[in-house]
Amino acid sequence: MLVSKKLAAFVVLMAATLLFTACPSQTSIGKINANPDRYRGKEIGIAGRVTDSYGAMGVGAYEIDDGTGRIWVATKQGVPSRGSRVGAKGYLHNGFSFNGRSYGTVVEETDRRSR
């Protein structure tokens, strides 16, 4: 009986740890593009299909389309191939705004998962 209580306490502790870990939840690219200031400098998670990529010597950029919009991701981990499905997390940076429209919004990648 004591072992099962310890096991239950351990499971609850691990579940709470996973729940409160500072992992970013997936955000739609459409929401990011609609209000980039809300996400600027914050860690975000995105997922979609790679539509374009450019890289050399392990660095580069690739564009992700999640069906709601497209965004460029800058990476130091090499670029995924076009057509591949990826999930990326990183920090959002944007260049400048003109006439209510943001130009140069990019995600600085910190981690990536491929399927």
Coordinates of N, CA and C in Angstrom, one line a residue:
M1 N 0.8 -1.2 0.0 CA 0.0 0.0 0.0 C 0.9 1.3 0.0
L2 N 2.0 1.2 0.8 CA 2.9 2.4 0.8 C 3.5 2.7 -0.5
V3 N 3.9 1.6 -1.2 CA 4.5 1.7 -2.5 C 3.5 2.4 -3.5
S4 N 2.3 2.0 -3.5 CA 1.3 2.6 -4.4 C 1.1 4.1 -4.1
K5 N 1.1 4.5 -2.9 CA 1.0 5.9 -2.5 C 2.2 6.7 -3.0
K6 N 3.3 6.1 -2.8 CA 4.6 6.8 -3.3 C 4.5 6.9 -4.8
L7 N 4.1 5.9 -5.5 CA 4.0 5.9 -6.9 C 2.9 6.9 -7.4
A8 N 1.8 7.0 -6.7 CA 0.8 8.0 -7.1 C 1.3 9.4 -6.9
A9 N 2.0 9.6 -5.8 CA 2.6 10.9 -5.5 C 3.6 11.3 -6.6
F10 N 4.4 10.3 -7.0 CA 5.4 10.6 -8.0 C 4.7 10.9 -9.4
V11 N 3.7 10.2 -9.7 CA 3.0 10.4 -11.0 C 2.3 11.8 -11.0
V12 N 1.7 12.2 -9.8 CA 1.1 13.5 -9.7 C 2.2 14.6 -9.9
L13 N 3.3 14.4 -9.2 CA 4.4 15.4 -9.3 C 5.0 15.5 -10.7
M14 N 5.1 14.4 -11.4 CA 5.6 14.5 -12.8 C 4.6 15.1 -13.7
A15 N 3.4 14.8 -13.5 CA 2.3 15.5 -14.3 C 2.3 17.0 -14.1
A16 N 2.4 17.4 -12.9 CA 2.4 18.8 -12.6 C 3.7 19.5 -13.2
T17 N 4.8 18.8 -13.1 CA 6.0 19.4 -13.7 C 5.8 19.6 -15.2
L18 N 5.3 18.6 -15.9 CA 5.1 18.7 -17.3 C 4.1 19.7 -17.6
L19 N 3.1 19.9 -16.8 CA 2.0 20.9 -17.1 C 2.6 22.3 -17.0
F20 N 3.4 22.5 -16.0 CA 3.9 23.9 -15.7 C 5.2 24.2 -16.3
T21 N 5.8 23.3 -17.1 CA 7.0 23.5 -17.8 C 6.8 24.7 -18.8
A22 N 7.8 25.5 -18.9 CA 7.7 26.7 -19.8 C 7.8 26.4 -21.2
C23 N 7.1 25.4 -21.7 CA 7.1 25.2 -23.2 C 6.1 26.0 -23.8
P24 N 6.4 26.6 -25.0 CA 5.4 27.4 -25.6 C 4.3 26.6 -26.3
S25 N 3.1 27.0 -26.2 CA 2.0 26.3 -26.9 C 2.1 26.7 -28.3
Q26 N 1.5 25.9 -29.2 CA 1.5 26.2 -30.6 C 0.6 27.3 -30.9
T27 N 1.1 28.3 -31.7 CA 0.3 29.5 -32.1 C 0.2 29.5 -33.6
S28 N -1.0 29.9 -34.0 CA -1.2 29.9 -35.5 C -0.4 31.1 -36.1
I29 N 0.1 30.9 -37.2 CA 0.9 31.9 -37.9 C 0.0 33.1 -38.3
G30 N -1.3 32.8 -38.6 CA -2.2 33.9 -38.8 C -2.3 34.9 -37.7
K31 N -2.4 34.3 -36.4 CA -2.5 35.2 -35.2 C -1.2 35.9 -35.0
I32 N -0.1 35.3 -35.3 CA 1.2 36.0 -35.2 C 1.3 37.2 -36.1
N33 N 1.0 36.9 -37.4 CA 1.0 37.9 -38.4 C 0.0 39.1 -38.2
A34 N -1.1 38.7 -37.6 CA -2.2 39.8 -37.4 C -1.7 40.7 -36.2
N35 N -1.0 40.2 -35.3 CA -0.6 41.1 -34.1 C 0.8 40.7 -33.7
P36 N 1.9 40.9 -34.5 CA 3.2 40.5 -34.1 C 3.7 41.2 -32.8
D37 N 3.3 42.4 -32.5 CA 3.8 43.0 -31.3 C 3.4 42.2 -30.0
R38 N 2.3 41.5 -30.1 CA 1.9 40.7 -28.9 C 2.9 39.6 -28.6
Y39 N 3.6 39.1 -29.7 CA 4.5 37.9 -29.5 C 5.9 38.3 -29.6
R40 N 6.2 39.6 -29.9 CA 7.6 40.0 -30.1 C 8.5 39.7 -28.8
G41 N 9.6 39.1 -29.0 CA 10.5 38.8 -27.9 C 10.1 37.6 -27.0
K42 N 8.9 37.0 -27.3 CA 8.4 35.9 -26.5 C 8.7 34.6 -27.3
E43 N 8.9 33.5 -26.5 CA 9.0 32.2 -27.2 C 7.7 31.7 -27.7
I44 N 7.7 31.3 -28.9 CA 6.4 30.8 -29.5 C 6.7 29.4 -30.2
G45 N 5.6 28.7 -30.4 CA 5.7 27.4 -31.1 C 4.8 27.4 -32.3
I46 N 5.4 27.0 -33.5 CA 4.6 27.0 -34.7 C 4.8 25.6 -35.4
A47 N 3.9 25.2 -36.3 CA 4.1 24.0 -37.0 C 3.4 24.1 -38.4
G48 N 4.0 23.5 -39.4 CA 3.4 23.5 -40.7 C 4.4 22.9 -41.7
R49 N 4.1 23.2 -43.0 CA 4.9 22.6 -44.1 C 5.9 23.7 -44.6
V50 N 7.1 23.2 -44.8 CA 8.1 24.1 -45.3 C 7.8 24.4 -46.8
T51 N 7.7 25.7 -47.1 CA 7.4 26.1 -48.5 C 8.6 26.6 -49.3
D52 N 9.6 27.1 -48.5 CA 10.8 27.6 -49.1 C 11.9 27.5 -48.1
S53 N 13.2 27.3 -48.6 CA 14.3 27.3 -47.7 C 15.6 27.7 -48.4
Y54 N 16.4 28.4 -47.7 CA 17.7 28.8 -48.2 C 18.8 28.6 -47.1
G55 N 19.9 27.9 -47.4 CA 20.9 27.7 -46.4 C 22.2 27.5 -47.0
A56 N 23.3 27.7 -46.2 CA 24.6 27.4 -46.6 C 25.4 27.2 -45.3
M57 N 26.3 26.2 -45.3 CA 27.2 26.0 -44.1 C 26.5 25.9 -42.8
G58 N 25.3 25.3 -42.8 CA 24.6 25.1 -41.5 C 23.7 26.2 -41.0
V59 N 23.6 27.3 -41.7 CA 22.8 28.4 -41.3 C 21.8 28.7 -42.4
G60 N 20.7 29.4 -42.1 CA 19.8 29.8 -43.2 C 18.5 30.2 -42.7
A61 N 17.5 30.1 -43.6 CA 16.1 30.4 -43.2 C 15.2 29.5 -44.0
Y62 N 14.0 29.3 -43.5 CA 13.0 28.5 -44.2 C 11.6 29.1 -43.8
E63 N 10.7 29.0 -44.7 CA 9.4 29.5 -44.6 C 8.4 28.4 -44.2
I64 N 7.6 28.6 -43.2 CA 6.6 27.6 -42.8 C 5.2 28.2 -43.1
D65 N 4.3 27.3 -43.7 CA 2.9 27.6 -43.9 C 2.1 26.6 -43.1
D66 N 1.2 27.2 -42.2 CA 0.4 26.3 -41.4 C -1.1 26.3 -41.9
G67 N -1.4 26.9 -43.0 CA -2.7 27.0 -43.5 C -3.4 28.3 -43.1
T68 N -2.9 29.0 -42.1 CA -3.4 30.3 -41.7 C -2.5 31.5 -42.2
G69 N -1.3 31.2 -42.6 CA -0.3 32.2 -43.0 C 1.1 31.6 -43.1
R70 N 2.0 32.4 -43.5 CA 3.4 32.0 -43.7 C 4.3 32.9 -42.8
I71 N 5.4 32.3 -42.4 CA 6.4 33.1 -41.6 C 7.8 32.5 -41.8
W72 N 8.8 33.3 -41.8 CA 10.2 32.9 -42.0 C 10.8 32.5 -40.7
V73 N 11.6 31.5 -40.7 CA 12.3 31.0 -39.5 C 13.8 31.0 -39.8
A74 N 14.6 31.8 -39.0 CA 16.0 31.8 -39.1 C 16.6 30.7 -38.2
T75 N 17.6 30.0 -38.8 CA 18.1 28.8 -38.0 C 19.7 28.8 -38.1
K76 N 20.2 28.2 -37.1 CA 21.7 27.9 -37.1 C 21.9 26.4 -37.1
Q77 N 20.8 25.6 -37.4 CA 20.8 24.1 -37.3 C 20.7 23.5 -38.7
G78 N 20.9 24.2 -39.8 CA 20.6 23.7 -41.1 C 19.1 23.8 -41.4
V79 N 18.8 23.9 -42.7 CA 17.4 24.1 -43.1 C 16.7 22.8 -43.5
P80 N 15.5 22.6 -43.1 CA 14.7 21.4 -43.6 C 14.4 21.6 -45.1
S81 N 14.1 20.5 -45.7 CA 13.8 20.5 -47.2 C 12.4 21.0 -47.4
R82 N 12.2 21.5 -48.6 CA 10.9 22.0 -49.0 C 9.9 20.8 -49.0
G83 N 8.7 21.1 -48.5 CA 7.7 20.1 -48.4 C 7.7 19.3 -47.1
S84 N 8.7 19.4 -46.3 CA 8.7 18.6 -45.1 C 7.8 19.3 -44.0
R85 N 7.3 18.5 -43.1 CA 6.5 19.0 -42.1 C 7.3 19.2 -40.8
V86 N 7.3 20.4 -40.2 CA 8.2 20.7 -39.1 C 7.4 21.4 -38.0
G87 N 7.8 21.3 -36.8 CA 7.4 22.1 -35.7 C 8.6 22.8 -35.2
A88 N 8.5 24.1 -35.0 CA 9.6 24.9 -34.5 C 9.2 25.8 -33.3
K89 N 10.2 26.0 -32.5 CA 10.0 27.0 -31.4 C 11.1 28.0 -31.4
G90 N 10.8 29.2 -31.0 CA 11.8 30.2 -31.0 C 11.2 31.5 -30.6
Y91 N 12.0 32.6 -30.8 CA 11.6 33.9 -30.4 C 11.3 34.8 -31.6
L92 N 10.2 35.5 -31.5 CA 9.7 36.3 -32.6 C 10.4 37.7 -32.6
H93 N 10.8 38.1 -33.7 CA 11.4 39.4 -33.9 C 10.7 40.0 -35.1
N94 N 10.5 41.3 -35.1 CA 9.9 41.9 -36.3 C 10.7 43.2 -36.6
G95 N 10.8 43.4 -37.9 CA 11.5 44.6 -38.4 C 10.9 45.9 -38.2
F96 N 10.0 46.2 -39.1 CA 9.3 47.5 -39.0 C 7.9 47.4 -39.4
S97 N 7.1 48.4 -39.1 CA 5.7 48.5 -39.5 C 5.5 49.8 -40.3
F98 N 4.7 49.7 -41.3 CA 4.4 50.8 -42.2 C 2.9 50.7 -42.6
N99 N 2.2 51.8 -42.3 CA 0.8 51.9 -42.7 C 0.0 50.7 -42.1
G100 N 0.3 50.4 -40.9 CA -0.4 49.3 -40.2 C -0.1 47.9 -40.6
R101 N 1.0 47.7 -41.4 CA 1.4 46.4 -41.8 C 2.8 46.1 -41.3
S102 N 3.1 44.9 -40.9 CA 4.4 44.6 -40.4 C 5.2 43.9 -41.5
Y103 N 6.5 44.3 -41.6 CA 7.4 43.8 -42.5 C 8.6 43.2 -41.8
G104 N 9.0 42.0 -42.3 CA 10.2 41.5 -41.7 C 10.0 40.6 -40.4
T105 N 8.8 40.1 -40.2 CA 8.6 39.3 -39.0 C 9.3 37.9 -39.2
V106 N 10.1 37.5 -38.2 CA 10.9 36.3 -38.4 C 11.0 35.6 -37.0
V107 N 11.0 34.3 -37.0 CA 11.2 33.5 -35.8 C 12.7 33.1 -35.7
E108 N 13.3 33.4 -34.6 CA 14.7 32.9 -34.4 C 14.6 31.6 -33.7
E109 N 14.9 30.5 -34.4 CA 14.7 29.1 -34.0 C 15.6 28.8 -32.8
T110 N 15.0 28.1 -31.8 CA 15.8 27.5 -30.7 C 15.7 26.0 -30.7
D111 N 14.6 25.4 -31.3 CA 14.5 24.0 -31.4 C 13.5 23.7 -32.5
R112 N 13.7 22.4 -33.1 CA 12.8 22.0 -34.2 C 12.6 20.5 -34.1
R113 N 11.4 20.1 -34.5 CA 11.0 18.7 -34.6 C 10.5 18.5 -36.1
S114 N 10.9 17.4 -36.7 CA 10.5 17.1 -38.0 C 9.6 15.8 -38.0
R115 N 8.7 15.7 -38.9 CA 7.9 14.5 -39.1 C 8.2 13.9 -40.4

